[in-house]
Amino acid sequence: MIDFQSILTSINKAASKEKDRGEIADYIPELAKIDVENFGIHLIDIKQNNFSAGNSDMHFSIQSISKVFSLSMALGLIGEKIWKRVDVEPSGDPFNHLSLLELENGIPRNPLINPGAIVVADILVSQLENPKKDFLAFIRNIANDNTIDFDLDVARSEQETGFRNFAAANLLKSYGNLNNDVDVVLDFYFHQCSLSMSCAQLTNTFYMFINHGKCKRENTFLTIPQVKRINAIMLTCGFYDEAGEFAFEVGLPGKSGVGGGIVALLPNKFCVATWSPGLNPKGNSKLGMLALEKLTTETQLSIF
Ligand code: DON
């Protein structure tokens, strides 16, 4: 039996001593207020045993991690048709780059880079009666947790400064790959990114990706083939131009956000979330990546 708790405790201890913690994302001004000293980690195993260390219950802005939830909801609603509007190839580019979008005629490389997530947001805006409310209800339902909410200050902050996302949405619109108004789609997208959750809540919500599409209460949200697809996209595209490095160091599908969160998972075994707001130059949490490398090396558990 692996002693997850003692491994997490030692990861937290090592993180607390780390001097070089990376840079906080400040292009969303509200995120710049967070203390770089925070570190949390939470792991849930397939039997729903929980292990944690550090600030694992503290809420933070999950940002791009939310792209996995919006993709899951959109895939559940419109099925395979989604792939006509967004591809499934790694971009090798930073999350906010637009050059490939123009080169490839408005079809984003994958749903986890910003232009791809904006197309997914457009699909949800078209499909849902009350997009923000229905999306939040979906998350609360998967997590079995009605306390999860948007952080309206973060959403507003990004709305005021998200010029590149406005550029991406306008470019998509010019190629006919955005059906709704740019402002409406981005309002949804900025709210989805502003979701505020703890490491513990994230592992509850991602549990279905280790459990064949069934959430903790055994309700089914995704089919087994859909889970396969989303886990594959996380592995190949979840860390943008650092997806190769993450697979190499950690060896798990996962997703990061500029709030400093990372979720990673091993199907049938465990799901883990880390939070440390300092980012490396590629926009992924510096200590989070080190922590997960340590976890998979010490447990000898990875998809490889
Ligand atoms: O659109 C943005 O730039 C942010 N709301 C999300 C970016 C993000 O989290 C990228 N992740 N590493």
PDB file of C-alpha atoms and ligand atoms in Angstrom:
ATOM      1  CA  MET A   1       0.000   0.000   0.000  1.00  0.00           C
ATOM      2  CA  ILE A   2       1.360   3.403  -0.972  1.00  0.00           C
ATOM      3  CA  ASP A   3       1.484   5.896   1.894  1.00  0.00           C
ATOM      4  CA  PHE A   4       0.117   8.884  -0.031  1.00  0.00           C
ATOM      5  CA  GLN A   5      -0.188  10.994   3.109  1.00  0.00           C
ATOM      6  CA  SER A   6       3.479  10.854   4.033  1.00  0.00           C
ATOM      7  CA  ILE A   7       4.473  11.611   0.411  1.00  0.00           C
ATOM      8  CA  LEU A   8       2.179  14.674   0.316  1.00  0.00           C
ATOM      9  CA  THR A   9       3.476  15.822   3.695  1.00  0.00           C
ATOM     10  CA  SER A  10       7.063  15.643   2.468  1.00  0.00           C
ATOM     11  CA  ILE A  11       6.158  17.401  -0.822  1.00  0.00           C
ATOM     12  CA  ASN A  12       4.586  20.224   1.190  1.00  0.00           C
ATOM     13  CA  LYS A  13       7.648  20.449   3.413  1.00  0.00           C
ATOM     14  CA  ALA A  14       9.964  20.710   0.397  1.00  0.00           C
ATOM     15  CA  ALA A  15       7.682  23.344  -1.194  1.00  0.00           C
ATOM     16  CA  SER A  16       7.682  25.485   1.952  1.00  0.00           C
ATOM     17  CA  LYS A  17      11.484  25.699   1.779  1.00  0.00           C
ATOM     18  CA  GLU A  18      11.593  26.649  -1.897  1.00  0.00           C
ATOM     19  CA  LYS A  19      12.904  30.175  -2.432  1.00  0.00           C
ATOM     20  CA  ASP A  20      12.400  30.492  -6.176  1.00  0.00           C
ATOM     21  CA  ARG A  21       8.620  30.185  -6.490  1.00  0.00           C
ATOM     22  CA  GLY A  22       8.053  31.641  -9.983  1.00  0.00           C
ATOM     23  CA  GLU A  23       6.060  34.716 -10.976  1.00  0.00           C
ATOM     24  CA  ILE A  24       2.425  35.499 -10.214  1.00  0.00           C
ATOM     25  CA  ALA A  25       0.305  36.160 -13.341  1.00  0.00           C
ATOM     26  CA  ASP A  26      -0.374  39.872 -13.309  1.00  0.00           C
ATOM     27  CA  TYR A  27      -1.944  40.336 -16.748  1.00  0.00           C
ATOM     28  CA  ILE A  28      -5.227  39.733 -14.898  1.00  0.00           C
ATOM     29  CA  PRO A  29      -4.730  42.441 -12.219  1.00  0.00           C
ATOM     30  CA  GLU A  30      -6.929  40.708  -9.633  1.00  0.00           C
ATOM     31  CA  LEU A  31      -4.650  37.632  -9.663  1.00  0.00           C
ATOM     32  CA  ALA A  32      -1.608  39.756  -8.798  1.00  0.00           C
ATOM     33  CA  LYS A  33      -2.969  40.190  -5.259  1.00  0.00           C
ATOM     34  CA  ILE A  34      -2.363  36.550  -4.291  1.00  0.00           C
ATOM     35  CA  ASP A  35       0.463  35.623  -1.898  1.00  0.00           C
ATOM     36  CA  VAL A  36       3.168  33.638  -3.720  1.00  0.00           C
ATOM     37  CA  GLU A  37       3.941  31.695  -0.503  1.00  0.00           C
ATOM     38  CA  ASN A  38       0.754  29.609  -0.761  1.00  0.00           C
ATOM     39  CA  PHE A  39       1.068  25.916  -1.519  1.00  0.00           C
ATOM     40  CA  GLY A  40      -1.577  23.203  -1.311  1.00  0.00           C
ATOM     41  CA  ILE A  41      -2.002  19.638  -2.505  1.00  0.00           C
ATOM     42  CA  HIS A  42      -4.929  17.205  -2.317  1.00  0.00           C
ATOM     43  CA  LEU A  43      -5.243  13.662  -3.645  1.00  0.00           C
ATOM     44  CA  ILE A  44      -8.309  11.451  -3.911  1.00  0.00           C
ATOM     45  CA  ASP A  45      -7.881   7.794  -4.773  1.00  0.00           C
ATOM     46  CA  ILE A  46     -10.360   5.666  -6.697  1.00  0.00           C
ATOM     47  CA  LYS A  47     -11.826   4.377  -3.408  1.00  0.00           C
ATOM     48  CA  GLN A  48     -12.482   8.000  -2.414  1.00  0.00           C
ATOM     49  CA  ASN A  49      -9.837   8.110   0.306  1.00  0.00           C
ATOM     50  CA  ASN A  50      -8.560  11.692   0.681  1.00  0.00           C
ATOM     51  CA  PHE A  51      -5.069  12.932   1.482  1.00  0.00           C
ATOM     52  CA  SER A  52      -3.868  16.520   1.711  1.00  0.00           C
ATOM     53  CA  ALA A  53      -1.167  18.922   2.842  1.00  0.00           C
ATOM     54  CA  GLY A  54      -0.648  22.694   2.980  1.00  0.00           C
ATOM     55  CA  ASN A  55      -3.386  25.126   1.878  1.00  0.00           C
ATOM     56  CA  SER A  56      -5.454  22.428   0.214  1.00  0.00           C
ATOM     57  CA  ASP A  57      -8.775  23.998   1.288  1.00  0.00           C
ATOM     58  CA  MET A  58      -7.940  27.556   0.270  1.00  0.00           C
ATOM     59  CA  HIS A  59      -9.851  28.849  -2.755  1.00  0.00           C
ATOM     60  CA  PHE A  60      -8.057  30.162  -5.834  1.00  0.00           C
ATOM     61  CA  SER A  61      -8.937  31.124  -9.379  1.00  0.00           C
ATOM     62  CA  ILE A  62      -8.938  27.926 -11.446  1.00  0.00           C
ATOM     63  CA  GLN A  63      -8.664  29.837 -14.770  1.00  0.00           C
ATOM     64  CA  SER A  64      -7.815  27.485 -17.670  1.00  0.00           C
ATOM     65  CA  ILE A  65      -8.566  24.366 -15.634  1.00  0.00           C
ATOM     66  CA  SER A  66     -12.202  25.333 -16.268  1.00  0.00           C
ATOM     67  CA  LYS A  67     -11.663  24.597 -19.975  1.00  0.00           C
ATOM     68  CA  VAL A  68     -11.890  20.885 -19.156  1.00  0.00           C
ATOM     69  CA  PHE A  69     -15.324  21.417 -17.593  1.00  0.00           C
ATOM     70  CA  SER A  70     -16.673  23.491 -20.472  1.00  0.00           C
ATOM     71  CA  LEU A  71     -15.351  20.924 -22.962  1.00  0.00           C
ATOM     72  CA  SER A  72     -17.008  18.110 -20.979  1.00  0.00           C
ATOM     73  CA  MET A  73     -20.329  19.913 -20.913  1.00  0.00           C
ATOM     74  CA  ALA A  74     -20.189  20.795 -24.626  1.00  0.00           C
ATOM     75  CA  LEU A  75     -19.204  17.241 -25.589  1.00  0.00           C
ATOM     76  CA  GLY A  76     -22.129  15.921 -23.546  1.00  0.00           C
ATOM     77  CA  LEU A  77     -24.498  18.347 -25.292  1.00  0.00           C
ATOM     78  CA  ILE A  78     -23.473  18.166 -28.947  1.00  0.00           C
ATOM     79  CA  GLY A  79     -21.237  15.079 -29.103  1.00  0.00           C
ATOM     80  CA  GLU A  80     -18.677  14.534 -31.855  1.00  0.00           C
ATOM     81  CA  LYS A  81     -19.932  17.493 -33.916  1.00  0.00           C
ATOM     82  CA  ILE A  82     -17.715  19.633 -31.716  1.00  0.00           C
ATOM     83  CA  TRP A  83     -14.613  18.454 -33.636  1.00  0.00           C
ATOM     84  CA  LYS A  84     -15.807  20.233 -36.788  1.00  0.00           C
ATOM     85  CA  ARG A  85     -15.123  23.536 -35.035  1.00  0.00           C
ATOM     86  CA  VAL A  86     -12.035  22.745 -32.957  1.00  0.00           C
ATOM     87  CA  ASP A  87      -9.167  20.326 -33.592  1.00  0.00           C
ATOM     88  CA  VAL A  88      -7.370  17.980 -31.170  1.00  0.00           C
ATOM     89  CA  GLU A  89      -3.704  18.627 -31.993  1.00  0.00           C
ATOM     90  CA  PRO A  90      -1.162  20.100 -29.570  1.00  0.00           C
ATOM     91  CA  SER A  91      -0.328  23.643 -30.599  1.00  0.00           C
ATOM     92  CA  GLY A  92       3.257  23.876 -29.360  1.00  0.00           C
ATOM     93  CA  ASP A  93       2.369  27.520 -28.778  1.00  0.00           C
ATOM     94  CA  PRO A  94       1.613  29.564 -25.663  1.00  0.00           C
ATOM     95  CA  PHE A  95      -2.033  29.472 -24.550  1.00  0.00           C
ATOM     96  CA  ASN A  96      -2.877  32.935 -25.868  1.00  0.00           C
ATOM     97  CA  HIS A  97      -1.139  32.918 -29.263  1.00  0.00           C
ATOM     98  CA  LEU A  98      -3.187  33.659 -32.343  1.00  0.00           C
ATOM     99  CA  SER A  99      -0.828  33.076 -35.261  1.00  0.00           C
ATOM    100  CA  LEU A 100      -1.878  29.443 -35.862  1.00  0.00           C
ATOM    101  CA  LEU A 101      -5.522  30.458 -35.806  1.00  0.00           C
ATOM    102  CA  GLU A 102      -5.053  32.653 -38.835  1.00  0.00           C
ATOM    103  CA  LEU A 103      -2.851  30.105 -40.591  1.00  0.00           C
ATOM    104  CA  GLU A 104      -5.492  27.410 -40.053  1.00  0.00           C
ATOM    105  CA  ASN A 105      -8.506  29.468 -41.111  1.00  0.00           C
ATOM    106  CA  GLY A 106     -10.173  29.976 -37.760  1.00  0.00           C
ATOM    107  CA  ILE A 107     -10.145  26.362 -36.540  1.00  0.00           C
ATOM    108  CA  PRO A 108      -8.300  26.365 -33.200  1.00  0.00           C
ATOM    109  CA  ARG A 109      -5.719  23.620 -32.703  1.00  0.00           C
ATOM    110  CA  ASN A 110      -7.424  22.256 -29.575  1.00  0.00           C
ATOM    111  CA  PRO A 111     -10.073  23.147 -26.967  1.00  0.00           C
ATOM    112  CA  LEU A 112      -7.562  23.928 -24.195  1.00  0.00           C
ATOM    113  CA  ILE A 113      -5.822  26.917 -25.773  1.00  0.00           C
ATOM    114  CA  ASN A 114      -7.732  30.189 -25.459  1.00  0.00           C
ATOM    115  CA  PRO A 115      -9.198  30.347 -29.002  1.00  0.00           C
ATOM    116  CA  GLY A 116     -10.374  26.725 -28.706  1.00  0.00           C
ATOM    117  CA  ALA A 117     -11.970  27.373 -25.316  1.00  0.00           C
ATOM    118  CA  ILE A 118     -13.692  30.456 -26.751  1.00  0.00           C
ATOM    119  CA  VAL A 119     -15.261  28.278 -29.486  1.00  0.00           C
ATOM    120  CA  VAL A 120     -16.419  25.848 -26.776  1.00  0.00           C
ATOM    121  CA  ALA A 121     -17.852  28.804 -24.821  1.00  0.00           C
ATOM    122  CA  ASP A 122     -19.720  29.848 -27.985  1.00  0.00           C
ATOM    123  CA  ILE A 123     -21.223  26.342 -28.237  1.00  0.00           C
ATOM    124  CA  LEU A 124     -22.403  26.501 -24.623  1.00  0.00           C
ATOM    125  CA  VAL A 125     -23.862  29.991 -25.094  1.00  0.00           C
ATOM    126  CA  SER A 126     -25.855  28.617 -28.053  1.00  0.00           C
ATOM    127  CA  GLN A 127     -26.961  25.441 -26.272  1.00  0.00           C
ATOM    128  CA  LEU A 128     -27.824  26.643 -22.780  1.00  0.00           C
ATOM    129  CA  GLU A 129     -30.856  28.639 -21.746  1.00  0.00           C
ATOM    130  CA  ASN A 130     -28.991  30.485 -18.955  1.00  0.00           C
ATOM    131  CA  PRO A 131     -25.355  29.814 -19.882  1.00  0.00           C
ATOM    132  CA  LYS A 132     -23.554  31.032 -16.740  1.00  0.00           C
ATOM    133  CA  LYS A 133     -26.185  29.683 -14.358  1.00  0.00           C
ATOM    134  CA  ASP A 134     -26.467  26.322 -16.138  1.00  0.00           C
ATOM    135  CA  PHE A 135     -22.688  25.912 -16.356  1.00  0.00           C
ATOM    136  CA  LEU A 136     -22.311  26.633 -12.639  1.00  0.00           C
ATOM    137  CA  ALA A 137     -25.090  24.140 -11.875  1.00  0.00           C
ATOM    138  CA  PHE A 138     -23.228  21.519 -13.959  1.00  0.00           C
ATOM    139  CA  ILE A 139     -20.011  22.041 -11.959  1.00  0.00           C
ATOM    140  CA  ARG A 140     -21.853  21.968  -8.631  1.00  0.00           C
ATOM    141  CA  ASN A 141     -23.585  18.801  -9.683  1.00  0.00           C
ATOM    142  CA  ILE A 142     -20.384  16.969 -10.685  1.00  0.00           C
ATOM    143  CA  ALA A 143     -18.652  18.110  -7.515  1.00  0.00           C
ATOM    144  CA  ASN A 144     -21.740  17.540  -5.347  1.00  0.00           C
ATOM    145  CA  ASP A 145     -20.920  20.927  -3.827  1.00  0.00           C
ATOM    146  CA  ASN A 146     -23.257  23.914  -4.008  1.00  0.00           C
ATOM    147  CA  THR A 147     -20.723  26.294  -2.477  1.00  0.00           C
ATOM    148  CA  ILE A 148     -18.642  26.487  -5.689  1.00  0.00           C
ATOM    149  CA  ASP A 149     -19.020  29.896  -7.340  1.00  0.00           C
ATOM    150  CA  PHE A 150     -17.588  32.423  -9.775  1.00  0.00           C
ATOM    151  CA  ASP A 151     -15.265  35.116  -8.425  1.00  0.00           C
ATOM    152  CA  LEU A 152     -16.898  38.202  -9.899  1.00  0.00           C
ATOM    153  CA  ASP A 153     -13.905  40.462  -9.146  1.00  0.00           C
ATOM    154  CA  VAL A 154     -11.639  38.173 -11.162  1.00  0.00           C
ATOM    155  CA  ALA A 155     -14.157  37.974 -14.025  1.00  0.00           C
ATOM    156  CA  ARG A 156     -14.458  41.773 -14.102  1.00  0.00           C
ATOM    157  CA  SER A 157     -10.702  42.207 -13.911  1.00  0.00           C
ATOM    158  CA  GLU A 158     -10.173  39.986 -16.953  1.00  0.00           C
ATOM    159  CA  GLN A 159     -13.052  41.634 -18.807  1.00  0.00           C
ATOM    160  CA  GLU A 160     -11.224  44.968 -18.476  1.00  0.00           C
ATOM    161  CA  THR A 161      -7.832  43.708 -19.616  1.00  0.00           C
ATOM    162  CA  GLY A 162      -8.481  40.681 -21.833  1.00  0.00           C
ATOM    163  CA  PHE A 163      -7.600  42.402 -25.085  1.00  0.00           C
ATOM    164  CA  ARG A 164      -5.962  39.320 -26.566  1.00  0.00           C
ATOM    165  CA  ASN A 165      -9.069  37.231 -25.934  1.00  0.00           C
ATOM    166  CA  PHE A 166     -11.153  39.930 -27.623  1.00  0.00           C
ATOM    167  CA  ALA A 167      -8.738  39.690 -30.557  1.00  0.00           C
ATOM    168  CA  ALA A 168      -9.083  35.882 -30.607  1.00  0.00           C
ATOM    169  CA  ALA A 169     -12.891  36.047 -30.502  1.00  0.00           C
ATOM    170  CA  ASN A 170     -12.982  38.653 -33.283  1.00  0.00           C
ATOM    171  CA  LEU A 171     -10.652  36.558 -35.420  1.00  0.00           C
ATOM    172  CA  LEU A 172     -12.893  33.505 -34.859  1.00  0.00           C
ATOM    173  CA  LYS A 173     -15.907  35.599 -35.774  1.00  0.00           C
ATOM    174  CA  SER A 174     -14.232  36.763 -39.001  1.00  0.00           C
ATOM    175  CA  TYR A 175     -13.760  33.110 -39.986  1.00  0.00           C
ATOM    176  CA  GLY A 176     -17.389  32.269 -39.200  1.00  0.00           C
ATOM    177  CA  ASN A 177     -16.436  30.106 -36.214  1.00  0.00           C
ATOM    178  CA  LEU A 178     -18.302  32.141 -33.587  1.00  0.00           C
ATOM    179  CA  ASN A 179     -22.095  32.192 -33.757  1.00  0.00           C
ATOM    180  CA  ASN A 180     -22.861  34.560 -30.893  1.00  0.00           C
ATOM    181  CA  ASP A 181     -21.756  38.108 -30.132  1.00  0.00           C
ATOM    182  CA  VAL A 182     -18.107  38.472 -29.108  1.00  0.00           C
ATOM    183  CA  ASP A 183     -19.098  40.274 -25.880  1.00  0.00           C
ATOM    184  CA  VAL A 184     -21.612  37.625 -24.868  1.00  0.00           C
ATOM    185  CA  VAL A 185     -19.221  34.724 -25.488  1.00  0.00           C
ATOM    186  CA  LEU A 186     -16.349  36.410 -23.653  1.00  0.00           C
ATOM    187  CA  ASP A 187     -18.576  37.331 -20.722  1.00  0.00           C
ATOM    188  CA  PHE A 188     -19.301  33.599 -20.362  1.00  0.00           C
ATOM    189  CA  TYR A 189     -15.629  32.664 -20.892  1.00  0.00           C
ATOM    190  CA  PHE A 190     -14.318  35.143 -18.293  1.00  0.00           C
ATOM    191  CA  HIS A 191     -16.854  33.872 -15.744  1.00  0.00           C
ATOM    192  CA  GLN A 192     -15.989  30.242 -16.403  1.00  0.00           C
ATOM    193  CA  CYS A 193     -12.283  31.049 -15.887  1.00  0.00           C
ATOM    194  CA  SER A 194     -13.044  32.933 -12.667  1.00  0.00           C
ATOM    195  CA  LEU A 195     -14.417  29.834 -10.893  1.00  0.00           C
ATOM    196  CA  SER A 196     -12.978  29.788  -7.420  1.00  0.00           C
ATOM    197  CA  MET A 197     -12.140  26.369  -5.998  1.00  0.00           C
ATOM    198  CA  SER A 198      -9.770  24.620  -3.616  1.00  0.00           C
ATOM    199  CA  CYS A 199      -7.481  21.690  -4.427  1.00  0.00           C
ATOM    200  CA  ALA A 200      -9.910  19.419  -2.555  1.00  0.00           C
ATOM    201  CA  GLN A 201     -12.886  20.650  -4.595  1.00  0.00           C
ATOM    202  CA  LEU A 202     -10.949  20.255  -7.841  1.00  0.00           C
ATOM    203  CA  THR A 203     -10.162  16.618  -7.137  1.00  0.00           C
ATOM    204  CA  ASN A 204     -13.855  15.979  -6.360  1.00  0.00           C
ATOM    205  CA  THR A 205     -14.835  17.538  -9.667  1.00  0.00           C
ATOM    206  CA  PHE A 206     -12.184  15.665 -11.672  1.00  0.00           C
ATOM    207  CA  TYR A 207     -12.983  12.346 -10.000  1.00  0.00           C
ATOM    208  CA  MET A 208     -15.150  11.330 -12.973  1.00  0.00           C
ATOM    209  CA  PHE A 209     -12.050  11.333 -15.209  1.00  0.00           C
ATOM    210  CA  ILE A 210     -10.526   8.508 -13.156  1.00  0.00           C
ATOM    211  CA  ASN A 211     -13.864   6.721 -12.706  1.00  0.00           C
ATOM    212  CA  HIS A 212     -15.087   6.061 -16.295  1.00  0.00           C
ATOM    213  CA  GLY A 213     -17.215   9.223 -16.429  1.00  0.00           C
ATOM    214  CA  LYS A 214     -19.023   8.617 -13.133  1.00  0.00           C
ATOM    215  CA  CYS A 215     -18.778  11.271 -10.452  1.00  0.00           C
ATOM    216  CA  LYS A 216     -18.324  10.565  -6.741  1.00  0.00           C
ATOM    217  CA  ARG A 217     -22.021   9.841  -6.296  1.00  0.00           C
ATOM    218  CA  GLU A 218     -21.825   7.362  -9.189  1.00  0.00           C
ATOM    219  CA  ASN A 219     -23.970   9.538 -11.508  1.00  0.00           C
ATOM    220  CA  THR A 220     -22.709   9.257 -15.073  1.00  0.00           C
ATOM    221  CA  PHE A 221     -21.777  12.517 -16.807  1.00  0.00           C
ATOM    222  CA  LEU A 222     -19.564  11.270 -19.625  1.00  0.00           C
ATOM    223  CA  THR A 223     -19.341   8.037 -21.596  1.00  0.00           C
ATOM    224  CA  ILE A 224     -16.181   5.954 -21.431  1.00  0.00           C
ATOM    225  CA  PRO A 225     -15.131   7.007 -24.985  1.00  0.00           C
ATOM    226  CA  GLN A 226     -15.679  10.677 -24.039  1.00  0.00           C
ATOM    227  CA  VAL A 227     -13.478  10.280 -20.953  1.00  0.00           C
ATOM    228  CA  LYS A 228     -10.803   8.697 -23.147  1.00  0.00           C
ATOM    229  CA  ARG A 229     -10.926  11.662 -25.501  1.00  0.00           C
ATOM    230  CA  ILE A 230     -10.761  14.319 -22.781  1.00  0.00           C
ATOM    231  CA  ASN A 231      -7.933  12.581 -20.914  1.00  0.00           C
ATOM    232  CA  ALA A 232      -6.020  12.299 -24.209  1.00  0.00           C
ATOM    233  CA  ILE A 233      -6.496  16.007 -24.897  1.00  0.00           C
ATOM    234  CA  MET A 234      -5.306  16.850 -21.380  1.00  0.00           C
ATOM    235  CA  LEU A 235      -2.162  14.775 -21.919  1.00  0.00           C
ATOM    236  CA  THR A 236      -1.300  16.264 -25.300  1.00  0.00           C
ATOM    237  CA  CYS A 237      -2.591  19.842 -24.874  1.00  0.00           C
ATOM    238  CA  GLY A 238      -3.142  20.542 -21.158  1.00  0.00           C
ATOM    239  CA  PHE A 239       0.099  22.459 -20.676  1.00  0.00           C
ATOM    240  CA  TYR A 240       0.352  24.326 -23.981  1.00  0.00           C
ATOM    241  CA  ASP A 241       3.967  24.551 -25.146  1.00  0.00           C
ATOM    242  CA  GLU A 242       5.029  22.633 -22.043  1.00  0.00           C
ATOM    243  CA  ALA A 243       2.828  19.579 -22.641  1.00  0.00           C
ATOM    244  CA  GLY A 244       5.862  17.513 -23.669  1.00  0.00           C
ATOM    245  CA  GLU A 245       7.800  18.556 -20.580  1.00  0.00           C
ATOM    246  CA  PHE A 246       4.846  17.736 -18.303  1.00  0.00           C
ATOM    247  CA  ALA A 247       4.469  14.266 -19.858  1.00  0.00           C
ATOM    248  CA  PHE A 248       8.237  13.783 -19.547  1.00  0.00           C
ATOM    249  CA  GLU A 249       8.506  14.944 -15.919  1.00  0.00           C
ATOM    250  CA  VAL A 250       5.141  13.871 -14.493  1.00  0.00           C
ATOM    251  CA  GLY A 251       3.671  11.358 -16.945  1.00  0.00           C
ATOM    252  CA  LEU A 252      -0.030  12.049 -16.341  1.00  0.00           C
ATOM    253  CA  PRO A 253      -2.873  13.781 -18.187  1.00  0.00           C
ATOM    254  CA  GLY A 254      -3.595  17.101 -16.524  1.00  0.00           C
ATOM    255  CA  LYS A 255      -4.513  20.736 -16.819  1.00  0.00           C
ATOM    256  CA  SER A 256      -3.014  23.938 -15.485  1.00  0.00           C
ATOM    257  CA  GLY A 257      -4.346  27.439 -14.947  1.00  0.00           C
ATOM    258  CA  VAL A 258      -2.651  30.820 -14.572  1.00  0.00           C
ATOM    259  CA  GLY A 259      -4.088  31.031 -11.048  1.00  0.00           C
ATOM    260  CA  GLY A 260      -1.371  28.478 -10.209  1.00  0.00           C
ATOM    261  CA  GLY A 261      -3.520  25.364 -10.025  1.00  0.00           C
ATOM    262  CA  ILE A 262      -2.739  22.031 -11.674  1.00  0.00           C
ATOM    263  CA  VAL A 263      -4.920  18.922 -11.739  1.00  0.00           C
ATOM    264  CA  ALA A 264      -3.442  15.610 -12.864  1.00  0.00           C
ATOM    265  CA  LEU A 265      -4.844  12.099 -12.844  1.00  0.00           C
ATOM    266  CA  LEU A 266      -4.161   8.434 -13.314  1.00  0.00           C
ATOM    267  CA  PRO A 267      -7.316   6.647 -14.534  1.00  0.00           C
ATOM    268  CA  ASN A 268      -8.617   3.981 -12.108  1.00  0.00           C
ATOM    269  CA  LYS A 269      -6.107   5.095  -9.475  1.00  0.00           C
ATOM    270  CA  PHE A 270      -6.059   8.719  -8.303  1.00  0.00           C
ATOM    271  CA  CYS A 271      -6.622  12.373  -9.050  1.00  0.00           C
ATOM    272  CA  VAL A 272      -4.411  15.072  -7.536  1.00  0.00           C
ATOM    273  CA  ALA A 273      -4.590  18.876  -7.457  1.00  0.00           C
ATOM    274  CA  THR A 274      -1.823  21.282  -6.504  1.00  0.00           C
ATOM    275  CA  TRP A 275      -1.873  25.027  -6.011  1.00  0.00           C
ATOM    276  CA  SER A 276       1.099  27.373  -5.926  1.00  0.00           C
ATOM    277  CA  PRO A 277       0.470  30.729  -7.621  1.00  0.00           C
ATOM    278  CA  GLY A 278       4.032  31.362  -8.873  1.00  0.00           C
ATOM    279  CA  LEU A 279       4.319  30.399 -12.547  1.00  0.00           C
ATOM    280  CA  ASN A 280       7.250  29.302 -14.684  1.00  0.00           C
ATOM    281  CA  PRO A 281       7.955  31.122 -17.982  1.00  0.00           C
ATOM    282  CA  LYS A 282       5.446  28.884 -19.822  1.00  0.00           C
ATOM    283  CA  GLY A 283       2.615  29.925 -17.506  1.00  0.00           C
ATOM    284  CA  ASN A 284       2.399  26.708 -15.483  1.00  0.00           C
ATOM    285  CA  SER A 285       2.794  26.555 -11.698  1.00  0.00           C
ATOM    286  CA  LYS A 286       6.477  26.157 -10.889  1.00  0.00           C
ATOM    287  CA  LEU A 287       6.137  24.333  -7.578  1.00  0.00           C
ATOM    288  CA  GLY A 288       3.068  22.431  -8.766  1.00  0.00           C
ATOM    289  CA  MET A 289       5.081  20.789 -11.528  1.00  0.00           C
ATOM    290  CA  LEU A 290       7.936  19.955  -9.140  1.00  0.00           C
ATOM    291  CA  ALA A 291       5.460  18.498  -6.648  1.00  0.00           C
ATOM    292  CA  LEU A 292       3.806  16.276  -9.234  1.00  0.00           C
ATOM    293  CA  GLU A 293       7.144  15.070 -10.579  1.00  0.00           C
ATOM    294  CA  LYS A 294       8.033  14.053  -7.027  1.00  0.00           C
ATOM    295  CA  LEU A 295       4.675  12.330  -6.544  1.00  0.00           C
ATOM    296  CA  THR A 296       4.867  10.161  -9.660  1.00  0.00           C
ATOM    297  CA  THR A 297       8.563   9.398  -9.145  1.00  0.00           C
ATOM    298  CA  GLU A 298       8.144   8.373  -5.506  1.00  0.00           C
ATOM    299  CA  THR A 299       4.944   6.351  -6.049  1.00  0.00           C
ATOM    300  CA  GLN A 300       6.182   4.971  -9.385  1.00  0.00           C
ATOM    301  CA  LEU A 301       2.663   5.599 -10.679  1.00  0.00           C
ATOM    302  CA  SER A 302       2.202   7.218 -14.080  1.00  0.00           C
ATOM    303  CA  ILE A 303       0.511   6.298 -17.338  1.00  0.00           C
ATOM    304  CA  PHE A 304       3.894   5.205 -18.644  1.00  0.00           C
TER     305      PHE A 304
HETATM  306  O1  DON B   1      -7.885  33.598 -20.992  1.00  0.00           O
HETATM  307  C1  DON B   1      -6.967  33.729 -20.189  1.00  0.00           C
HETATM  308  O2  DON B   1      -5.898  34.238 -20.503  1.00  0.00           O
HETATM  309  C2  DON B   1      -7.187  33.220 -18.773  1.00  0.00           C
HETATM  310  N1  DON B   1      -8.544  33.422 -18.377  1.00  0.00           N
HETATM  311  C3  DON B   1      -6.858  31.763 -18.655  1.00  0.00           C
HETATM  312  C4  DON B   1      -5.455  31.416 -19.095  1.00  0.00           C
HETATM  313  C5  DON B   1      -4.857  30.267 -18.404  1.00  0.00           C
HETATM  314  O3  DON B   1      -5.203  29.919 -17.299  1.00  0.00           O
HETATM  315  C6  DON B   1      -3.717  29.625 -19.079  1.00  0.00           C
HETATM  316  N2  DON B   1      -3.155  28.593 -18.249  1.00  0.00           N
HETATM  317  N3  DON B   1      -2.120  28.203 -17.961  1.00  0.00           N
END
